[in-house]
């Protein structure tokens, strides 16, 4: 059974936007790919993987990136994540976690 854990993180130093960039009317074009460990109604799981307790999403994400030579497209990465979490479901009962990809 997964239990939430809370980490107390130190505050990060603030770096303000330089004045010359604040006055610019043009913004750079960007694309955002957001990966979530699970759907809203699910809980993320931590399991004993490779000798230590790890988050299943982080483990699967790292393995998928490495398997693709760190040159995966977002779609390829999502497919690999779904395969890896499906494999974990076969070995660990109760893993009901579905990685989610959100695109901008």
mmCIF file of C-alpha atoms in Angstrom:
data_model
loop_
_atom_site.group_PDB
_atom_site.id
_atom_site.type_symbol
_atom_site.label_atom_id
_atom_site.label_comp_id
_atom_site.label_asym_id
_atom_site.label_seq_id
_atom_site.Cartn_x
_atom_site.Cartn_y
_atom_site.Cartn_z
ATOM 1 C CA UNK A 1 0.000 0.000 0.000
ATOM 2 C CA UNK A 2 1.402 3.362 -0.983
ATOM 3 C CA UNK A 3 1.350 6.129 1.567
ATOM 4 C CA UNK A 4 1.882 9.774 0.765
ATOM 5 C CA UNK A 5 5.108 11.236 2.044
ATOM 6 C CA UNK A 6 5.815 14.876 2.463
ATOM 7 C CA UNK A 7 9.220 16.399 1.885
ATOM 8 C CA UNK A 8 10.293 19.676 3.422
ATOM 9 C CA UNK A 9 12.311 21.391 0.726
ATOM 10 C CA UNK A 10 14.399 24.514 1.267
ATOM 11 C CA UNK A 11 13.204 27.627 -0.591
ATOM 12 C CA UNK A 12 14.901 28.203 -3.923
ATOM 13 C CA UNK A 13 16.618 31.524 -4.602
ATOM 14 C CA UNK A 14 14.488 33.842 -6.736
ATOM 15 C CA UNK A 15 15.869 35.054 -10.050
ATOM 16 C CA UNK A 16 13.844 37.930 -11.460
ATOM 17 C CA UNK A 17 13.397 38.557 -15.170
ATOM 18 C CA UNK A 18 15.891 41.149 -16.456
ATOM 19 C CA UNK A 19 14.282 44.537 -17.173
ATOM 20 C CA UNK A 20 15.075 44.464 -20.918
ATOM 21 C CA UNK A 21 13.088 41.204 -21.293
ATOM 22 C CA UNK A 22 10.085 42.524 -19.365
ATOM 23 C CA UNK A 23 9.663 45.366 -21.860
ATOM 24 C CA UNK A 24 9.776 43.133 -24.938
ATOM 25 C CA UNK A 25 6.397 42.603 -26.626
ATOM 26 C CA UNK A 26 7.551 39.416 -28.384
ATOM 27 C CA UNK A 27 7.643 36.172 -26.471
ATOM 28 C CA UNK A 28 9.493 33.057 -27.592
ATOM 29 C CA UNK A 29 7.332 30.271 -28.939
ATOM 30 C CA UNK A 30 7.323 27.200 -26.730
ATOM 31 C CA UNK A 31 5.809 23.757 -26.469
ATOM 32 C CA UNK A 32 5.154 22.048 -23.151
ATOM 33 C CA UNK A 33 4.975 18.306 -22.580
ATOM 34 C CA UNK A 34 3.756 17.466 -19.080
ATOM 35 C CA UNK A 35 3.966 13.897 -17.823
ATOM 36 C CA UNK A 36 1.956 12.987 -14.727
ATOM 37 C CA UNK A 37 2.548 9.838 -12.698
ATOM 38 C CA UNK A 38 -1.133 8.917 -12.614
ATOM 39 C CA UNK A 39 -4.675 10.026 -13.302
ATOM 40 C CA UNK A 40 -6.410 12.332 -10.798
ATOM 41 C CA UNK A 41 -8.423 9.501 -9.218
ATOM 42 C CA UNK A 42 -5.337 7.267 -8.817
ATOM 43 C CA UNK A 43 -2.434 7.213 -6.355
ATOM 44 C CA UNK A 44 1.158 6.948 -7.405
ATOM 45 C CA UNK A 45 2.951 3.867 -6.103
ATOM 46 C CA UNK A 46 6.351 3.290 -4.582
ATOM 47 C CA UNK A 47 7.668 -0.236 -4.904
ATOM 48 C CA UNK A 48 10.874 -2.142 -4.181
ATOM 49 C CA UNK A 49 12.554 -1.923 -7.601
ATOM 50 C CA UNK A 50 16.175 -2.846 -8.250
ATOM 51 C CA UNK A 51 16.992 -3.176 -4.566
ATOM 52 C CA UNK A 52 15.416 0.038 -3.275
ATOM 53 C CA UNK A 53 11.966 1.558 -2.851
ATOM 54 C CA UNK A 54 11.291 3.911 -5.770
ATOM 55 C CA UNK A 55 8.398 5.732 -7.343
ATOM 56 C CA UNK A 56 7.092 3.557 -10.168
ATOM 57 C CA UNK A 57 6.596 6.505 -12.520
ATOM 58 C CA UNK A 58 10.109 7.866 -11.960
ATOM 59 C CA UNK A 59 11.585 4.406 -12.444
ATOM 60 C CA UNK A 60 9.553 3.737 -15.627
ATOM 61 C CA UNK A 61 10.244 7.240 -17.003
ATOM 62 C CA UNK A 62 14.003 6.885 -16.508
ATOM 63 C CA UNK A 63 14.045 3.393 -18.052
ATOM 64 C CA UNK A 64 11.977 4.567 -21.042
ATOM 65 C CA UNK A 65 14.238 7.572 -21.645
ATOM 66 C CA UNK A 66 17.366 5.427 -21.459
ATOM 67 C CA UNK A 67 15.899 2.748 -23.757
ATOM 68 C CA UNK A 68 15.227 5.434 -26.373
ATOM 69 C CA UNK A 69 18.745 6.794 -26.130
ATOM 70 C CA UNK A 70 17.352 9.969 -24.525
ATOM 71 C CA UNK A 71 15.996 10.990 -27.960
ATOM 72 C CA UNK A 72 12.382 9.852 -27.550
ATOM 73 C CA UNK A 73 9.449 11.772 -28.947
ATOM 74 C CA UNK A 74 6.662 12.526 -26.457
ATOM 75 C CA UNK A 75 4.492 9.825 -28.057
ATOM 76 C CA UNK A 76 7.239 7.204 -27.949
ATOM 77 C CA UNK A 77 7.932 8.026 -24.333
ATOM 78 C CA UNK A 78 4.251 7.753 -23.412
ATOM 79 C CA UNK A 79 3.972 4.348 -25.145
ATOM 80 C CA UNK A 80 7.084 3.097 -23.339
ATOM 81 C CA UNK A 81 5.733 4.350 -19.995
ATOM 82 C CA UNK A 82 2.442 2.546 -20.529
ATOM 83 C CA UNK A 83 4.300 -0.689 -21.412
ATOM 84 C CA UNK A 84 6.566 -0.491 -18.368
ATOM 85 C CA UNK A 85 3.760 0.272 -15.912
ATOM 86 C CA UNK A 86 1.741 -2.580 -17.446
ATOM 87 C CA UNK A 87 4.687 -4.916 -16.806
ATOM 88 C CA UNK A 88 4.834 -3.716 -13.190
ATOM 89 C CA UNK A 89 1.113 -4.500 -12.769
ATOM 90 C CA UNK A 90 1.852 -8.115 -13.678
ATOM 91 C CA UNK A 91 4.502 -8.429 -10.940
ATOM 92 C CA UNK A 92 2.954 -6.249 -8.220
ATOM 93 C CA UNK A 93 -0.732 -6.569 -7.454
ATOM 94 C CA UNK A 94 -2.515 -3.336 -6.626
ATOM 95 C CA UNK A 95 -0.597 -1.040 -8.974
ATOM 96 C CA UNK A 96 -3.411 0.936 -10.537
ATOM 97 C CA UNK A 97 -1.347 3.767 -11.909
ATOM 98 C CA UNK A 98 -1.724 5.133 -15.436
ATOM 99 C CA UNK A 99 0.874 7.688 -16.636
ATOM 100 C CA UNK A 100 -0.704 10.693 -18.340
ATOM 101 C CA UNK A 101 0.763 12.931 -21.068
ATOM 102 C CA UNK A 102 -0.554 16.488 -21.453
ATOM 103 C CA UNK A 103 0.496 18.595 -24.448
ATOM 104 C CA UNK A 104 0.289 22.354 -24.879
#
